[in-house]
Coordinates of C-alpha atoms and ligand atoms in Angstrom, one line a residue:
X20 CA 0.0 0.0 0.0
X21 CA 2.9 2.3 -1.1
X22 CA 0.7 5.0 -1.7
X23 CA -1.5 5.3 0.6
X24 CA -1.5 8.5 2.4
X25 CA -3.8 8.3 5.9
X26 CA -3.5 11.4 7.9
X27 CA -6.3 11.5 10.9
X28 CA -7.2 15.3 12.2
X29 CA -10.1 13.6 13.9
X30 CA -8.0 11.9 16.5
X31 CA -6.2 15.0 17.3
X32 CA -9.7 16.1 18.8
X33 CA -10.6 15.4 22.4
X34 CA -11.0 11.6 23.2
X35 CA -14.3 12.0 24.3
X36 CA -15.6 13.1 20.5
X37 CA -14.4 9.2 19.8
X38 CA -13.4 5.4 21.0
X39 CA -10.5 4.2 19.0
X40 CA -11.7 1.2 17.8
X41 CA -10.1 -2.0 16.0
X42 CA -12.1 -3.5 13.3
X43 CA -13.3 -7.2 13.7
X44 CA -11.4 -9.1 11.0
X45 CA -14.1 -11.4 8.9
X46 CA -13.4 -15.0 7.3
X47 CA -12.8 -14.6 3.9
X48 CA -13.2 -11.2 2.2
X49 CA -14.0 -10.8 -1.3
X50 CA -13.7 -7.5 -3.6
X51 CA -17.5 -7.0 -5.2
X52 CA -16.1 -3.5 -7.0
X53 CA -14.1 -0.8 -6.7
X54 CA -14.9 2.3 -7.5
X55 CA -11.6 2.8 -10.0
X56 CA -12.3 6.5 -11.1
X57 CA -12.7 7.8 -7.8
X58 CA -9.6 5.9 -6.6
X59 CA -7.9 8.2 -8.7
X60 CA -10.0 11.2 -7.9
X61 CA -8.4 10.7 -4.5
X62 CA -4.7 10.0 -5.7
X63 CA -5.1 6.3 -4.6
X64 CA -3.9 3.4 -6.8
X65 CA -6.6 1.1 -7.9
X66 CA -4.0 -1.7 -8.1
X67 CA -2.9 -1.4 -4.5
X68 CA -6.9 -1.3 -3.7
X69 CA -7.4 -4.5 -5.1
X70 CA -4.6 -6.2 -4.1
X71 CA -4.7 -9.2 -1.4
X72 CA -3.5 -6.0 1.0
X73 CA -6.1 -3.5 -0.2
X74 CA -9.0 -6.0 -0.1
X75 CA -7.5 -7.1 3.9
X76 CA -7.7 -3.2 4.6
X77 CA -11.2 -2.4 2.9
X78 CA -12.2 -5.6 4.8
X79 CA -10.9 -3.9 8.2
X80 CA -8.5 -6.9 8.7
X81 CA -5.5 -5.4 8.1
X82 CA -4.4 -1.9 8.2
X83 CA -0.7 -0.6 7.2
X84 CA 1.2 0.8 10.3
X85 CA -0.6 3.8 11.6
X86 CA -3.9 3.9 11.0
X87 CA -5.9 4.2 13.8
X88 CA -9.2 3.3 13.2
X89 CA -12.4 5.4 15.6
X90 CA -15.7 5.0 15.8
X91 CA -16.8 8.9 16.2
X92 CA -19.3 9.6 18.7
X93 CA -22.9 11.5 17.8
X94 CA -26.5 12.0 19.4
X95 CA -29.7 12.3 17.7
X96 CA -33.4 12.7 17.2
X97 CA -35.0 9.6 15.1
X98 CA -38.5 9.9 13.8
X99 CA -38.5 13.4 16.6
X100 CA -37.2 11.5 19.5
X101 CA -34.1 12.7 21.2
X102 CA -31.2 9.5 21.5
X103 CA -28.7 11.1 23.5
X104 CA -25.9 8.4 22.4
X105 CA -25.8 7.0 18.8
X106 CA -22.6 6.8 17.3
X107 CA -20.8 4.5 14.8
X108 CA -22.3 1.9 16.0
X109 CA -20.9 -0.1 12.9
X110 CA -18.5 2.0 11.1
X111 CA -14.9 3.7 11.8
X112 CA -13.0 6.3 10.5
X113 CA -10.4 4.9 9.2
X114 CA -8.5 8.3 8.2
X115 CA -8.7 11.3 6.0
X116 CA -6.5 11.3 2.6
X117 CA -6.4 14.7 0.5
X118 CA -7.6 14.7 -2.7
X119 CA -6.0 15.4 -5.9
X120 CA -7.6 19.3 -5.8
X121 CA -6.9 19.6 -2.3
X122 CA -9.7 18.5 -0.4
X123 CA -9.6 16.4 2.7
X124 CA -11.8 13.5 2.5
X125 CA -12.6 10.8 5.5
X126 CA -12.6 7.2 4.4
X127 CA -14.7 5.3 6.5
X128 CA -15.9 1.8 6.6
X129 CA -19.3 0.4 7.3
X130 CA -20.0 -2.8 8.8
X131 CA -17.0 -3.5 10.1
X132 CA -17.7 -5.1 13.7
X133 CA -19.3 -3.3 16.8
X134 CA -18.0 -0.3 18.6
X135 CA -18.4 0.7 22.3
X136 CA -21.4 2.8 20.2
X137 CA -23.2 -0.9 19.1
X138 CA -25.9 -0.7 21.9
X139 CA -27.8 -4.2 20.5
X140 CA -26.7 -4.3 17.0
X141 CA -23.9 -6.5 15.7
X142 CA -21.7 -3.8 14.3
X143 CA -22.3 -5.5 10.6
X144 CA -24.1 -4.6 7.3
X145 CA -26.1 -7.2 4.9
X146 CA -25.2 -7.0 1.4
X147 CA -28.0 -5.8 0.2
X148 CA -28.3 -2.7 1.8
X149 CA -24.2 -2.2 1.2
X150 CA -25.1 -2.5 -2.4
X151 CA -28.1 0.0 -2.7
X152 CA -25.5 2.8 -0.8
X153 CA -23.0 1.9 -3.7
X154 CA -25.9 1.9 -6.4
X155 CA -27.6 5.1 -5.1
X156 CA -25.0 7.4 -3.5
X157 CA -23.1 6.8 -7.0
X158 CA -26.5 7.4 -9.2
X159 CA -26.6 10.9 -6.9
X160 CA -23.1 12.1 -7.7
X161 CA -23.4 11.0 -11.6
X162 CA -26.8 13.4 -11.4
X163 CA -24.5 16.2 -10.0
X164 CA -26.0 16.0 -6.3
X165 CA -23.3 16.4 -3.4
X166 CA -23.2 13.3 -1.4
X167 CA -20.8 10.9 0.0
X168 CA -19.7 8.5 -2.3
X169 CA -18.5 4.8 -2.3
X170 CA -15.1 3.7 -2.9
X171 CA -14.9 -0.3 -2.5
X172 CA -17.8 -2.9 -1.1
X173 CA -16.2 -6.4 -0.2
X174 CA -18.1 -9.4 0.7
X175 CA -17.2 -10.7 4.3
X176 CA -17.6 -14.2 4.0
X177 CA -19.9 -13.9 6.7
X178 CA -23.7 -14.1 7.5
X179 CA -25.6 -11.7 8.9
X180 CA -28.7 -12.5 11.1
X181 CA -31.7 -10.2 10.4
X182 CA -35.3 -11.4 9.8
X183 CA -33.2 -14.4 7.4
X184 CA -29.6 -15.4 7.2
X185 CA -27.8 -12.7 5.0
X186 CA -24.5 -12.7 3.3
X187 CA -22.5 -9.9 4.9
X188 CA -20.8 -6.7 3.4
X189 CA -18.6 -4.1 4.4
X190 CA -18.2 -0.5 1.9
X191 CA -15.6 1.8 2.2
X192 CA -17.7 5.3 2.2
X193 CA -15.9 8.6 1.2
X194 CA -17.1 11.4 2.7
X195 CA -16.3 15.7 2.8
X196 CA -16.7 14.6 6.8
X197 CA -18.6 12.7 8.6
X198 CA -19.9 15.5 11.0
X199 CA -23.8 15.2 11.5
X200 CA -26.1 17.5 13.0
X201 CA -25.9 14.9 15.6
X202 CA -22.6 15.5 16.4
X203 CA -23.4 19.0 17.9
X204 CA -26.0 17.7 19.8
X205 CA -24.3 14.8 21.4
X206 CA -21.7 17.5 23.0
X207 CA -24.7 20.4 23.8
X208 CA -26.6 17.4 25.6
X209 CA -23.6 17.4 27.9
X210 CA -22.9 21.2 28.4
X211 CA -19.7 20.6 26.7
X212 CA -19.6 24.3 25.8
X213 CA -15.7 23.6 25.3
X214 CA -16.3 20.8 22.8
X215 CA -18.7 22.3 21.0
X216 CA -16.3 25.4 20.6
X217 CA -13.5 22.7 19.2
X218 CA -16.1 20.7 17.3
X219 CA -17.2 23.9 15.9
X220 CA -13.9 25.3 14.6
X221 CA -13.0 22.2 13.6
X222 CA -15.7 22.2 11.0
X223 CA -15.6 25.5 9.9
X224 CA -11.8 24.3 9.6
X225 CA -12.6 22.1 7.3
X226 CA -15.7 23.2 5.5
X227 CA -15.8 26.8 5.3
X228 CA -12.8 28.0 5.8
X229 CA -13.7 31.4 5.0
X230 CA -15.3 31.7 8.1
X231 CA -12.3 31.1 10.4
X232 CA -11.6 34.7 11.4
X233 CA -15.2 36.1 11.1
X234 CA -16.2 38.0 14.0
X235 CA -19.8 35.9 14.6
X236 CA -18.2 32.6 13.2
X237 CA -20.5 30.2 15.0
X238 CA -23.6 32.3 13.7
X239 CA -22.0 31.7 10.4
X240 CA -21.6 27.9 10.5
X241 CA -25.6 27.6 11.4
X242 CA -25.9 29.8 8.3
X243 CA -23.4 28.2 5.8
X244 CA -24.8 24.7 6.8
X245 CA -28.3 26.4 6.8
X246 CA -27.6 27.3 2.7
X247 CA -25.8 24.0 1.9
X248 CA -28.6 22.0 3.4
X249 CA -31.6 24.1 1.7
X250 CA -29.2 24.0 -1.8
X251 CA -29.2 20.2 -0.9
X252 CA -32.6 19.5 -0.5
X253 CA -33.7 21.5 -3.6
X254 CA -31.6 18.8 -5.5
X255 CA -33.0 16.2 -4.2
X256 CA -37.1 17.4 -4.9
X257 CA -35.7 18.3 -8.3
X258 CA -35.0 14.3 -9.3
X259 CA -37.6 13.0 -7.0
X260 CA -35.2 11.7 -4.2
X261 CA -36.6 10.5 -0.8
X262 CA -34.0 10.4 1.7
X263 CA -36.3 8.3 3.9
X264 CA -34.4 8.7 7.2
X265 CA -33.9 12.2 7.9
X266 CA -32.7 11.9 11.6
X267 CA -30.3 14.4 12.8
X268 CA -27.7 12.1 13.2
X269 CA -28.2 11.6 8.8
X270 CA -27.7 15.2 8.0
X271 CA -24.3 16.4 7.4
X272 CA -22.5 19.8 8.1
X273 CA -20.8 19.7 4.8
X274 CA -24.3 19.2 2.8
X275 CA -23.7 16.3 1.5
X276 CA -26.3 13.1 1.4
X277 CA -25.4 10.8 3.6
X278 CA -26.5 7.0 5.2
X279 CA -28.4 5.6 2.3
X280 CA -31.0 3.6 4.1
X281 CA -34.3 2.8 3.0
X282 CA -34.4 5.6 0.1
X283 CA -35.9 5.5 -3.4
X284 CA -36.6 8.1 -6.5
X285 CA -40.2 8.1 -6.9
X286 CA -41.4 6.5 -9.8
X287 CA -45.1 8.3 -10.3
X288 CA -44.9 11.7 -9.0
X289 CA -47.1 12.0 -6.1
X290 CA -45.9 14.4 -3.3
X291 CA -47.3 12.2 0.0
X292 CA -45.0 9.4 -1.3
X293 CA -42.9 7.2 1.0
X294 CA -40.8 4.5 0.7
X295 CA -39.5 3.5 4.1
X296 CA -41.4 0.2 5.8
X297 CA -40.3 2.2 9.2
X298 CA -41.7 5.9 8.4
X299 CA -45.3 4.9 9.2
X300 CA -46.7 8.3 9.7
X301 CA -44.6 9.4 6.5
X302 CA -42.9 11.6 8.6
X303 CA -40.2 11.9 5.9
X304 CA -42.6 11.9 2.8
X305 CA -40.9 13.6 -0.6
X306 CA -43.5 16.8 0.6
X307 CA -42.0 17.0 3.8
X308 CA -38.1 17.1 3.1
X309 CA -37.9 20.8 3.0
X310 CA -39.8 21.3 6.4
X311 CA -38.1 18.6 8.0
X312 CA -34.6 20.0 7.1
X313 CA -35.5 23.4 9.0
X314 CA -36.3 21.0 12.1
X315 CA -33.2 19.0 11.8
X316 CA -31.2 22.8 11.2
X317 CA -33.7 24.0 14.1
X318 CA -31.8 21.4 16.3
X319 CA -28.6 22.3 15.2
X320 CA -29.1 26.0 16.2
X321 CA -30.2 25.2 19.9
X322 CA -26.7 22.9 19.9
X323 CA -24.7 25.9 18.6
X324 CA -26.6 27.9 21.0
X325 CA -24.2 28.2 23.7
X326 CA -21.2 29.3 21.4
X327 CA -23.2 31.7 19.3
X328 CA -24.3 34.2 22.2
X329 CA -25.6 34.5 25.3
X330 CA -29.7 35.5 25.7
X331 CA -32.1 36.4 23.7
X332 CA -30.0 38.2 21.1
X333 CA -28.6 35.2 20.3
X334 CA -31.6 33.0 20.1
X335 CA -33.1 35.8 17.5
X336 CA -30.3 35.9 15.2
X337 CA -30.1 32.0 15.4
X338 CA -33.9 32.3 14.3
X339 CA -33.3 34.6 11.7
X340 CA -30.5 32.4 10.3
X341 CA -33.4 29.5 10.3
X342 CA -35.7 31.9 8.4
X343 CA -32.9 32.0 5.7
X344 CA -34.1 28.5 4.8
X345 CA -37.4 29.0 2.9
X346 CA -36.5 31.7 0.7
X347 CA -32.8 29.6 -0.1
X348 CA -34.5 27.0 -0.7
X349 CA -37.2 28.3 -3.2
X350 CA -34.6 30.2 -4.8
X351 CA -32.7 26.7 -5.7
X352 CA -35.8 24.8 -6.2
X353 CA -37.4 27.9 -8.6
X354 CA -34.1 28.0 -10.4
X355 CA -34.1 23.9 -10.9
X356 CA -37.9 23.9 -12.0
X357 CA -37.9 26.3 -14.5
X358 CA -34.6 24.4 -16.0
X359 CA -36.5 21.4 -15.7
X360 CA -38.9 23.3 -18.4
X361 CA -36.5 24.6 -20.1
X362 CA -37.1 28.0 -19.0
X363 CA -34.3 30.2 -19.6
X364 CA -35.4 33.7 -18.1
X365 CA -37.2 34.6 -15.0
X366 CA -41.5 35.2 -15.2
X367 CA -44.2 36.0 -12.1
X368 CA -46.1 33.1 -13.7
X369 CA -43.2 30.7 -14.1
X370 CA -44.1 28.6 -10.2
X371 CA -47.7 28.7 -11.0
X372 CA -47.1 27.0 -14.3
X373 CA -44.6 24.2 -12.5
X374 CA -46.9 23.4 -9.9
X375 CA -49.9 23.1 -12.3
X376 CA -47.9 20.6 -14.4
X377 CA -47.2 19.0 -10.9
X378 CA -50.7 18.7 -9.9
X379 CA -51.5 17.4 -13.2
X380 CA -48.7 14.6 -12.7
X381 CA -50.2 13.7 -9.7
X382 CA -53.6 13.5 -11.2
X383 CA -52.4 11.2 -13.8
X384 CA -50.2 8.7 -12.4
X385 CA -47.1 10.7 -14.9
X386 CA -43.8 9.0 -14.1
X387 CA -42.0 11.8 -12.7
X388 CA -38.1 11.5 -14.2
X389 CA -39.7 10.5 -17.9
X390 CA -42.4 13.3 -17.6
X391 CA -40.0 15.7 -17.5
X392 CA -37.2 14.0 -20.1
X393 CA -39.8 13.8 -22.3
X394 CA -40.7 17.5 -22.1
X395 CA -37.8 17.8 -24.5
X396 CA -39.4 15.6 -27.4
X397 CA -42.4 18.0 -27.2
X398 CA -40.3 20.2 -29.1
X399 CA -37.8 18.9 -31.4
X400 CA -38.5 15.2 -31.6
X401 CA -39.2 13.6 -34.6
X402 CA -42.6 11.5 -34.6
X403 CA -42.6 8.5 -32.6
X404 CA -40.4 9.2 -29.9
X405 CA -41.5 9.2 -26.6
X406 CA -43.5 12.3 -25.4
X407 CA -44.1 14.2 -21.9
X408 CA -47.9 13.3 -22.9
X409 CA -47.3 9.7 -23.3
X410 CA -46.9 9.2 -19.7
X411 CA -50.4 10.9 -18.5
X412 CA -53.4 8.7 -18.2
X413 CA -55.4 11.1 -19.7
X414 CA -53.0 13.0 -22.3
X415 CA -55.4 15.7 -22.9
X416 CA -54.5 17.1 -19.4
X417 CA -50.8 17.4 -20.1
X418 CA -52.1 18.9 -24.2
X419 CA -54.5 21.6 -21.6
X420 CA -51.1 22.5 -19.6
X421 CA -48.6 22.3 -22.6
X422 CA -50.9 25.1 -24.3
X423 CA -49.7 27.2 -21.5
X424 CA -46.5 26.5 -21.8
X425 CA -45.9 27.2 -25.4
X426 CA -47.3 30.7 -24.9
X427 CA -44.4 31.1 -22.1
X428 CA -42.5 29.7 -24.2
X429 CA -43.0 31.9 -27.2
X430 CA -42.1 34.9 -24.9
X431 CA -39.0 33.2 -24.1
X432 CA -36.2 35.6 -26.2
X433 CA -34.1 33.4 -29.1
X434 CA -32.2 30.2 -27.0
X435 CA -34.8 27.9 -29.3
X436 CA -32.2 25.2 -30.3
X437 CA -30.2 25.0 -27.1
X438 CA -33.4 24.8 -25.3
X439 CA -34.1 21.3 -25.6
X440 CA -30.2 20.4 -24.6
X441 CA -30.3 21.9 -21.6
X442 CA -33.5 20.0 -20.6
X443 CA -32.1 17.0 -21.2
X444 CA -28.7 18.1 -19.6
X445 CA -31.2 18.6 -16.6
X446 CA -33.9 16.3 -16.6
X447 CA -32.1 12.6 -16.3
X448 CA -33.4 9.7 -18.3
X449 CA -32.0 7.5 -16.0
X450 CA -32.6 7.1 -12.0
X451 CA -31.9 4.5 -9.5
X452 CA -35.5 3.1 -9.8
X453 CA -36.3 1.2 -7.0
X454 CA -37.2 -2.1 -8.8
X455 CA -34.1 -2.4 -10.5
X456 CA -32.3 -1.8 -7.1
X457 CA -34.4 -4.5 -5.5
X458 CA -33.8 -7.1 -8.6
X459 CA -30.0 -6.5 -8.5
X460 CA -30.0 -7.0 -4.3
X461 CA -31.9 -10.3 -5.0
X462 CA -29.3 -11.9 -7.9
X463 CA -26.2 -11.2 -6.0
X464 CA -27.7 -11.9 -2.4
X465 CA -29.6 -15.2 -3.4
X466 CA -27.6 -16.0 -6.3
X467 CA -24.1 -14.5 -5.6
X468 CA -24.7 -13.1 -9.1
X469 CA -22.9 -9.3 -9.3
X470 CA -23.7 -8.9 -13.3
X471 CA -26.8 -7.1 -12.5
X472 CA -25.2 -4.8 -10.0
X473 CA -22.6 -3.9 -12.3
X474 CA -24.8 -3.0 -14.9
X475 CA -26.8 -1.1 -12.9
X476 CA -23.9 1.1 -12.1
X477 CA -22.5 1.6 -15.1
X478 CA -26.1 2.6 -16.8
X479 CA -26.3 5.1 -13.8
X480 CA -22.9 6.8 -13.8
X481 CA -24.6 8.2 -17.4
X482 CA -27.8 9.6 -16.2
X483 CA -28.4 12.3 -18.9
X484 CA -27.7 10.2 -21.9
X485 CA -29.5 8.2 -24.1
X486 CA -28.4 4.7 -24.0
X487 CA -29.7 2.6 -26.6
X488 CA -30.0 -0.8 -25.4
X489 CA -30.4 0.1 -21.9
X490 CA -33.9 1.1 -22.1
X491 CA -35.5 -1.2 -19.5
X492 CA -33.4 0.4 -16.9
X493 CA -35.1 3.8 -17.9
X494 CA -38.7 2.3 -17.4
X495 CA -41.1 2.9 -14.5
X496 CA -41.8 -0.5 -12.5
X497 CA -45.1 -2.6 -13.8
X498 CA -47.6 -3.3 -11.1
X499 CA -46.4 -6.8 -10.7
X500 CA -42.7 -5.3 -10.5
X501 CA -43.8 -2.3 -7.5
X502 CA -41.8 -2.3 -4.5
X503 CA -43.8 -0.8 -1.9
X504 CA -42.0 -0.6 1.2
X505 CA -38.2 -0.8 1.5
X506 CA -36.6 -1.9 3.9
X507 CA -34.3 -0.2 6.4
X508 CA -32.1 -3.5 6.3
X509 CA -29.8 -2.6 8.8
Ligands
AMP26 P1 -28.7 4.3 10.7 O1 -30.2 4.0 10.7 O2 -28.0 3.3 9.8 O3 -28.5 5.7 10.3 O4 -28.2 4.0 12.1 C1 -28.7 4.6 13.3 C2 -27.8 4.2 14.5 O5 -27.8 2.8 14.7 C3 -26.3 4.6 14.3 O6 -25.8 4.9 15.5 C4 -25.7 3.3 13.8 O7 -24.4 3.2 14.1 C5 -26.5 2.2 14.6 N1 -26.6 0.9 13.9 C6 -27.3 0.6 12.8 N2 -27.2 -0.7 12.5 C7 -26.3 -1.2 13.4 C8 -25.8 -2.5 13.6 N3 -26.1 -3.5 12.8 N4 -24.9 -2.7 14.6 C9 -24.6 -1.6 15.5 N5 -25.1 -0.4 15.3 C10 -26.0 -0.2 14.3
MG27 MG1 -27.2 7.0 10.3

């Protein structure tokens, strides 16, 4: 592993932010994929990665000399309820390695043995849900969304025990950090007004540097995470994205996506859609990702609290830096929309005519991803291509609304021929549908067949192309083929 580089600035942090923890080494690990071009991204030789010694150190059962692996400690609220002690309950830090423009990355793997942080769990991962994080946190980055990404998944050699016997997996996850929201709460809980100080500096350290010498800096790491998150969660309701799990403890402070658990694209638009067979009360519904971001950044404000102020002068300017959200957030989603309809300048009219083509989806059953790739063919596609109103049970609704549109359109100034690239530089042809997800879990975990998988991933990391050949990967599910609840899979 000549070139591999580990630093570890999160160990140089008080002790009690962390437990150094050693992996548990498994039986037999097995290399599913490696992620080769972002090997490079981060200066790393894919080689090396693949070698018996790479695969023993993506495993966790061998590290070169130095690496000290830590499980980093974090609080949270789940589903609203406050869990003053989470932490990597099945993952460790393994180290940070600087990428080739500069930035300092963690590398952290994920189900790799239990940690003083396991409270009942086992500390491992089942393949399956190892291979939707690879599949979907990849599909994310190729569409353009920040999120952590996934460098390696190996196969343990090992079962897992969940409702069945599961083959086990363990994914190396790349991430800007792995601070959560959580991670300010689990020192505030405490009155670790110190810590939170460190913790604090330590993040602005490392995500927005520019804040370093800033007279109010704490106000202005609320307010930087406030922006990245409402920028983040734009992207997401612009591809139909449900996180599913939108705990504290799975929302960064760098605004990247993080922990991949039970989340899916929608398929039909509908905004009360949920995928997660734990979010009974569809808490985290596609509708409710915007509000439940300002909650999750409400609870990161009372963390800060302490460091920001003192009084009520605090508290109001930490309110006002949660105000910031809505309008941020329109501003991205407005700007994404009127993209999405290939609207090049800025009209009054522009959000009424996006949410009656929305309302119309939803009355029709429209596929959202296609409705919206197809919007393009409405205006330079030859006959028989596929058309926006092709996916509407009644077409004549989408013919009422594209009347509309045209006349916009038409007071659109020149742009005509770039119009339809940029739409379909915008609007994907290809998500991480949920069926597709669930048929390559099933081949490789009941079949130890990775052809699927790999195909699946390579049709993704090309979201905005056409890919003749590939259409079936493009295709909304058929009744019999609806998944309807996914599982957390932990
Ligand atoms: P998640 O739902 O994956 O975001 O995890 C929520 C919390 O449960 C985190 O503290 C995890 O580390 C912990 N956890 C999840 N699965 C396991 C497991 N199999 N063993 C130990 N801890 C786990
Ligand atoms: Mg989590």
């Amino acid at each position: 592993m000549h070139t591999l580089r580990i630093e570890n600035t999160y160990a140089d942090l008080p002790e009690r932010f962390y437990a150094f923890t050693a992996p548990s080494p498994v039986a037999a690990p097995m290399l599913i994929k490696l992620n080769v071009s972002l090997a490079h991204e981060l200066g790393l030789d894919p080689d090396d990665l693949a070698s018996e010694e790479g695969v023993a150190m993506l495993a966790g059962n061998r590290f070169p000399q130095g690496i000290r692996p830590l499980a980093q400690a974090y609080a949270g609220h789940q589903f609203g309820n406050f869990v003053p002690q989470l932490g990597d309950g099945r993952a460790l830090l393994i180290g940070e390695v600087v990428d080739r423009e500069g930035h300092r990355r963690d590398i952290q793997l994920k189900g790799s043995g239990p940690t003083r942080f396991s409270r009942n769990g086992d500390g491992r991962a089942a393949l399956g849900p190892i291979l939707r994080e690879y599949i979907v946190s990849e599909a994310m980055h190729a569409l353009g969304i920040p999120t952590t990404r996934t460098l390696a998944a190996v196969t343990t050699g090992e079962a897992v025990y969940r409702e069945t016997r599961l083959p086990g997996a363990i994914m190396a996850r790349v991430a800007a950090s792995h601070l959560r929201v959580g991670t300010f709460q689990y020192l505030a809980v405490r009155g670790d007004v110190e810590g939170l100080r460190t913790l604090a500096d330590y993040a602005i350290d490392r995500h927005y540097p520019h804040l370093a010498d800033k007279e109010a800096r704490y106000l202005g790491l609320l307010d930087a995470v406030v922006a990245a998150q409402a920028e983040l969660i734009a992207r997401w309701m612009l591809v139909g994205f449900i996180h599913g799990v939108m705990n504290t403890d799975n929302m960064t402070i760098s605004g990247e996506t993080i922990d991949y658990g039970p989340c899916a694209f929608m398929d039909s638009y509908h905004p009360s859609t949920v995928f997660s067979s734990i979010d009974h009360a569809g808490r985290y519904a596609y509708v409710n990702q915007p509000r439940i971001a300002v909650w999750n950044l409400a609870r990161l404000a009372e963390a800060l609290l302490p460091i920001i102020g003192e009084g009520d002068a605090a508290l109001e300017e930490a309110q006002a830096v949660l105000g910031t959200f809505q309008q941020r957030y329109e501003t991205a989603f407005h700007a994404g929309i009127r993209r999405k309809l290939g609207l090049l300048t800025e009209q009054g009219e522009d959000m009424a005519l996006a949410a009656d083509l929305l309302e119309r989806m939803a009355q029709n059953g429209a596929d959202f991803t296609l409705t919206f790739r197809d919007l393009a063919n409405e205006l330079d596609a030859p006959e028989g291509k596929a058309r926006a109103r092709d996916h509407f049970i009644d077409p004549t609704s989408f013919d009422d609304w594209a009347a509309r549109w045209r006349d916009r359109l038409a007071r659109e100034p020149e742009h005509q021929t770039e119009r339809a690239a940029i739409m379909r530089a915008t609007n994907p042809r290809y998500i991480a549908r949920n069926h597709r997800v669930e048929e390559v879990i099933k081949a490789a975990t009941e079949s130890g067949d990775f052809a699927p998988f790999e195909q699946l991933v390579a049709v993704l990391a090309n979201p905005f192309d056409e890919q003749p050949g590939n259409e079936r990967y493009a295709q909304p599910p058929r009744d019999e083929e609806r998944v309807l609840a996914t599982f957390c899979g932990t």
